[in-house]
Amino acid sequence: MRQALGIAVWRFAQAEAQKEDDLLGGESLQRAARIEYAIKAAEAQGVDPRHQSLSKALQIAFDLRALRAMRYCQHLMSSIEPDVLGSAGKVANLIDQVIQDASELYGVPKDHKHMEEARRLVLKARTEEAQAKRRAAQS
């Protein structure tokens, strides 16, 4: 029975991952939370936390959280004001915080593909800030 419960949680997680999402991925946070709740409920029913199906379900929850973080970071990038000193630097700091929160608060692996993409956005924002500073210095 515990084996079947673990598999049921994994199937639930797969179904949650297939649902449509809004542009910023806000609904993915709710789906990730539902998956995490289902995992905890299965563990409370005696399913081993290291059960392969629960591990797969947790990975899906991480994927959803990481996707949301990356989409939010992309949205932040669109808020950079060209040639305004500090704008890109502020965005880079916000993206850094999003990455840190995803990792520390929700356990998203730091080497997750979406987190790596978000780190590339940080570098891009810092490059834009440096370019804005150079242009300002030339003026």
PDB file of C-alpha atoms in Angstrom:
ATOM      1  CA  MET A   1       0.000   0.000   0.000  1.00  0.00           C
ATOM      2  CA  ARG A   2       2.820   2.432   0.823  1.00  0.00           C
ATOM      3  CA  GLN A   3       4.408   1.722  -2.533  1.00  0.00           C
ATOM      4  CA  ALA A   4       1.110   2.534  -4.254  1.00  0.00           C
ATOM      5  CA  LEU A   5       0.741   5.748  -2.239  1.00  0.00           C
ATOM      6  CA  GLY A   6       4.209   6.895  -3.298  1.00  0.00           C
ATOM      7  CA  ILE A   7       3.375   6.207  -6.931  1.00  0.00           C
ATOM      8  CA  ALA A   8       0.068   8.053  -6.570  1.00  0.00           C
ATOM      9  CA  VAL A   9       1.896  11.129  -5.269  1.00  0.00           C
ATOM     10  CA  TRP A  10       4.259  11.003  -8.231  1.00  0.00           C
ATOM     11  CA  ARG A  11       1.343  10.749 -10.676  1.00  0.00           C
ATOM     12  CA  PHE A  12      -0.351  13.660  -8.917  1.00  0.00           C
ATOM     13  CA  ALA A  13       2.863  15.683  -9.293  1.00  0.00           C
ATOM     14  CA  GLN A  14       3.018  14.842 -12.995  1.00  0.00           C
ATOM     15  CA  ALA A  15      -0.564  16.002 -13.453  1.00  0.00           C
ATOM     16  CA  GLU A  16       0.142  19.246 -11.599  1.00  0.00           C
ATOM     17  CA  ALA A  17       3.193  19.908 -13.775  1.00  0.00           C
ATOM     18  CA  GLN A  18       1.109  19.559 -16.953  1.00  0.00           C
ATOM     19  CA  LYS A  19      -1.367  22.297 -16.048  1.00  0.00           C
ATOM     20  CA  GLU A  20      -1.289  25.650 -17.809  1.00  0.00           C
ATOM     21  CA  ASP A  21       0.461  28.538 -16.114  1.00  0.00           C
ATOM     22  CA  ASP A  22       0.200  32.288 -16.214  1.00  0.00           C
ATOM     23  CA  LEU A  23       2.914  34.417 -17.800  1.00  0.00           C
ATOM     24  CA  LEU A  24       4.940  34.894 -14.618  1.00  0.00           C
ATOM     25  CA  GLY A  25       4.400  31.363 -13.386  1.00  0.00           C
ATOM     26  CA  GLY A  26       2.639  32.369 -10.172  1.00  0.00           C
ATOM     27  CA  GLU A  27       0.308  29.400 -10.313  1.00  0.00           C
ATOM     28  CA  SER A  28       3.313  27.082 -10.429  1.00  0.00           C
ATOM     29  CA  LEU A  29       4.103  28.075  -6.834  1.00  0.00           C
ATOM     30  CA  GLN A  30       0.677  26.889  -5.738  1.00  0.00           C
ATOM     31  CA  ARG A  31       1.085  23.636  -7.639  1.00  0.00           C
ATOM     32  CA  ALA A  32       4.534  23.088  -6.108  1.00  0.00           C
ATOM     33  CA  ALA A  33       3.070  23.664  -2.641  1.00  0.00           C
ATOM     34  CA  ARG A  34       0.313  21.122  -3.323  1.00  0.00           C
ATOM     35  CA  ILE A  35       2.892  18.565  -4.423  1.00  0.00           C
ATOM     36  CA  GLU A  36       5.021  19.201  -1.337  1.00  0.00           C
ATOM     37  CA  TYR A  37       1.932  18.820   0.846  1.00  0.00           C
ATOM     38  CA  ALA A  38       1.089  15.501  -0.856  1.00  0.00           C
ATOM     39  CA  ILE A  39       4.646  14.303  -0.227  1.00  0.00           C
ATOM     40  CA  LYS A  40       4.427  15.208   3.463  1.00  0.00           C
ATOM     41  CA  ALA A  41       1.037  13.525   3.746  1.00  0.00           C
ATOM     42  CA  ALA A  42       2.440  10.347   2.177  1.00  0.00           C
ATOM     43  CA  GLU A  43       5.367  10.420   4.576  1.00  0.00           C
ATOM     44  CA  ALA A  44       2.928  10.827   7.472  1.00  0.00           C
ATOM     45  CA  GLN A  45       1.182   7.683   6.206  1.00  0.00           C
ATOM     46  CA  GLY A  46       4.439   5.771   6.471  1.00  0.00           C
ATOM     47  CA  VAL A  47       5.927   6.119   2.988  1.00  0.00           C
ATOM     48  CA  ASP A  48       9.724   6.242   3.188  1.00  0.00           C
ATOM     49  CA  PRO A  49      10.934   9.808   2.455  1.00  0.00           C
ATOM     50  CA  ARG A  50      13.605   8.300   0.190  1.00  0.00           C
ATOM     51  CA  HIS A  51      10.983   6.441  -1.867  1.00  0.00           C
ATOM     52  CA  GLN A  52      11.844   6.809  -5.551  1.00  0.00           C
ATOM     53  CA  SER A  53       8.392   8.115  -6.499  1.00  0.00           C
ATOM     54  CA  LEU A  54       8.455  10.739  -3.744  1.00  0.00           C
ATOM     55  CA  SER A  55      11.899  11.839  -4.918  1.00  0.00           C
ATOM     56  CA  LYS A  56      10.565  12.222  -8.450  1.00  0.00           C
ATOM     57  CA  ALA A  57       7.579  14.194  -7.170  1.00  0.00           C
ATOM     58  CA  LEU A  58       9.877  16.475  -5.168  1.00  0.00           C
ATOM     59  CA  GLN A  59      11.964  17.081  -8.289  1.00  0.00           C
ATOM     60  CA  ILE A  60       8.811  18.174 -10.105  1.00  0.00           C
ATOM     61  CA  ALA A  61       8.065  20.609  -7.268  1.00  0.00           C
ATOM     62  CA  PHE A  62      11.611  21.979  -7.571  1.00  0.00           C
ATOM     63  CA  ASP A  63      11.140  22.334 -11.326  1.00  0.00           C
ATOM     64  CA  LEU A  64       7.957  24.344 -10.802  1.00  0.00           C
ATOM     65  CA  ARG A  65       9.565  26.613  -8.205  1.00  0.00           C
ATOM     66  CA  ALA A  66      12.658  27.129 -10.358  1.00  0.00           C
ATOM     67  CA  LEU A  67      10.531  27.900 -13.406  1.00  0.00           C
ATOM     68  CA  ARG A  68       8.607  30.515 -11.443  1.00  0.00           C
ATOM     69  CA  ALA A  69      11.834  32.072 -10.173  1.00  0.00           C
ATOM     70  CA  MET A  70      13.306  32.242 -13.668  1.00  0.00           C
ATOM     71  CA  ARG A  71      10.160  33.761 -15.179  1.00  0.00           C
ATOM     72  CA  TYR A  72      10.049  36.355 -12.421  1.00  0.00           C
ATOM     73  CA  CYS A  73      13.709  37.172 -13.057  1.00  0.00           C
ATOM     74  CA  GLN A  74      12.969  37.615 -16.760  1.00  0.00           C
ATOM     75  CA  HIS A  75      10.174  39.997 -15.799  1.00  0.00           C
ATOM     76  CA  LEU A  76      12.577  41.929 -13.581  1.00  0.00           C
ATOM     77  CA  MET A  77      14.975  42.273 -16.515  1.00  0.00           C
ATOM     78  CA  SER A  78      12.249  44.005 -18.509  1.00  0.00           C
ATOM     79  CA  SER A  79      12.022  46.651 -15.789  1.00  0.00           C
ATOM     80  CA  ILE A  80      15.591  47.892 -16.348  1.00  0.00           C
ATOM     81  CA  GLU A  81      15.545  51.518 -17.426  1.00  0.00           C
ATOM     82  CA  PRO A  82      18.133  52.100 -20.154  1.00  0.00           C
ATOM     83  CA  ASP A  83      20.874  54.593 -19.322  1.00  0.00           C
ATOM     84  CA  VAL A  84      19.581  55.102 -15.775  1.00  0.00           C
ATOM     85  CA  LEU A  85      22.419  54.548 -13.349  1.00  0.00           C
ATOM     86  CA  GLY A  86      21.570  52.008 -10.692  1.00  0.00           C
ATOM     87  CA  SER A  87      18.558  50.525 -12.469  1.00  0.00           C
ATOM     88  CA  ALA A  88      20.298  47.412 -13.797  1.00  0.00           C
ATOM     89  CA  GLY A  89      22.318  47.027 -10.601  1.00  0.00           C
ATOM     90  CA  LYS A  90      19.160  47.077  -8.534  1.00  0.00           C
ATOM     91  CA  VAL A  91      17.577  44.442 -10.781  1.00  0.00           C
ATOM     92  CA  ALA A  92      20.716  42.282 -10.533  1.00  0.00           C
ATOM     93  CA  ASN A  93      20.505  42.443  -6.730  1.00  0.00           C
ATOM     94  CA  LEU A  94      16.803  41.509  -6.818  1.00  0.00           C
ATOM     95  CA  ILE A  95      17.522  38.534  -9.084  1.00  0.00           C
ATOM     96  CA  ASP A  96      20.314  37.425  -6.751  1.00  0.00           C
ATOM     97  CA  GLN A  97      17.805  37.492  -3.900  1.00  0.00           C
ATOM     98  CA  VAL A  98      15.252  35.462  -5.879  1.00  0.00           C
ATOM     99  CA  ILE A  99      17.891  32.816  -6.607  1.00  0.00           C
ATOM    100  CA  GLN A 100      18.983  32.714  -2.975  1.00  0.00           C
ATOM    101  CA  ASP A 101      15.396  32.418  -1.721  1.00  0.00           C
ATOM    102  CA  ALA A 102      14.593  29.601  -4.149  1.00  0.00           C
ATOM    103  CA  SER A 103      17.606  27.694  -2.928  1.00  0.00           C
ATOM    104  CA  GLU A 104      17.555  28.423   0.793  1.00  0.00           C
ATOM    105  CA  LEU A 105      13.831  28.613   1.489  1.00  0.00           C
ATOM    106  CA  TYR A 106      12.523  25.998  -0.929  1.00  0.00           C
ATOM    107  CA  GLY A 107      15.508  23.724  -1.482  1.00  0.00           C
ATOM    108  CA  VAL A 108      15.760  24.231  -5.226  1.00  0.00           C
ATOM    109  CA  PRO A 109      19.178  22.883  -6.234  1.00  0.00           C
ATOM    110  CA  LYS A 110      21.617  25.656  -7.089  1.00  0.00           C
ATOM    111  CA  ASP A 111      22.644  23.839 -10.254  1.00  0.00           C
ATOM    112  CA  HIS A 112      19.071  23.571 -11.561  1.00  0.00           C
ATOM    113  CA  LYS A 113      18.892  24.621 -15.221  1.00  0.00           C
ATOM    114  CA  HIS A 114      16.439  27.452 -14.494  1.00  0.00           C
ATOM    115  CA  MET A 115      18.623  28.773 -11.672  1.00  0.00           C
ATOM    116  CA  GLU A 116      21.611  28.778 -14.019  1.00  0.00           C
ATOM    117  CA  GLU A 117      19.551  30.799 -16.500  1.00  0.00           C
ATOM    118  CA  ALA A 118      18.646  33.249 -13.741  1.00  0.00           C
ATOM    119  CA  ARG A 119      22.344  33.618 -12.861  1.00  0.00           C
ATOM    120  CA  ARG A 120      23.023  34.455 -16.517  1.00  0.00           C
ATOM    121  CA  LEU A 121      20.421  37.208 -16.197  1.00  0.00           C
ATOM    122  CA  VAL A 122      22.315  38.581 -13.187  1.00  0.00           C
ATOM    123  CA  LEU A 123      25.475  38.766 -15.279  1.00  0.00           C
ATOM    124  CA  LYS A 124      23.581  40.444 -18.100  1.00  0.00           C
ATOM    125  CA  ALA A 125      22.111  43.033 -15.711  1.00  0.00           C
ATOM    126  CA  ARG A 126      25.514  43.736 -14.154  1.00  0.00           C
ATOM    127  CA  THR A 127      26.986  44.154 -17.651  1.00  0.00           C
ATOM    128  CA  GLU A 128      24.238  46.617 -18.546  1.00  0.00           C
ATOM    129  CA  GLU A 129      24.938  48.548 -15.341  1.00  0.00           C
ATOM    130  CA  ALA A 130      28.654  48.726 -16.154  1.00  0.00           C
ATOM    131  CA  GLN A 131      27.880  49.960 -19.665  1.00  0.00           C
ATOM    132  CA  ALA A 132      25.545  52.644 -18.293  1.00  0.00           C
ATOM    133  CA  LYS A 133      28.304  53.785 -15.918  1.00  0.00           C
ATOM    134  CA  ARG A 134      30.819  53.982 -18.781  1.00  0.00           C
ATOM    135  CA  ARG A 135      28.396  56.008 -20.902  1.00  0.00           C
ATOM    136  CA  ALA A 136      27.738  58.346 -17.979  1.00  0.00           C
ATOM    137  CA  ALA A 137      31.468  58.800 -17.398  1.00  0.00           C
ATOM    138  CA  GLN A 138      31.995  59.696 -21.072  1.00  0.00           C
ATOM    139  CA  SER A 139      29.318  62.391 -20.920  1.00  0.00           C
TER     140      SER A 139
END
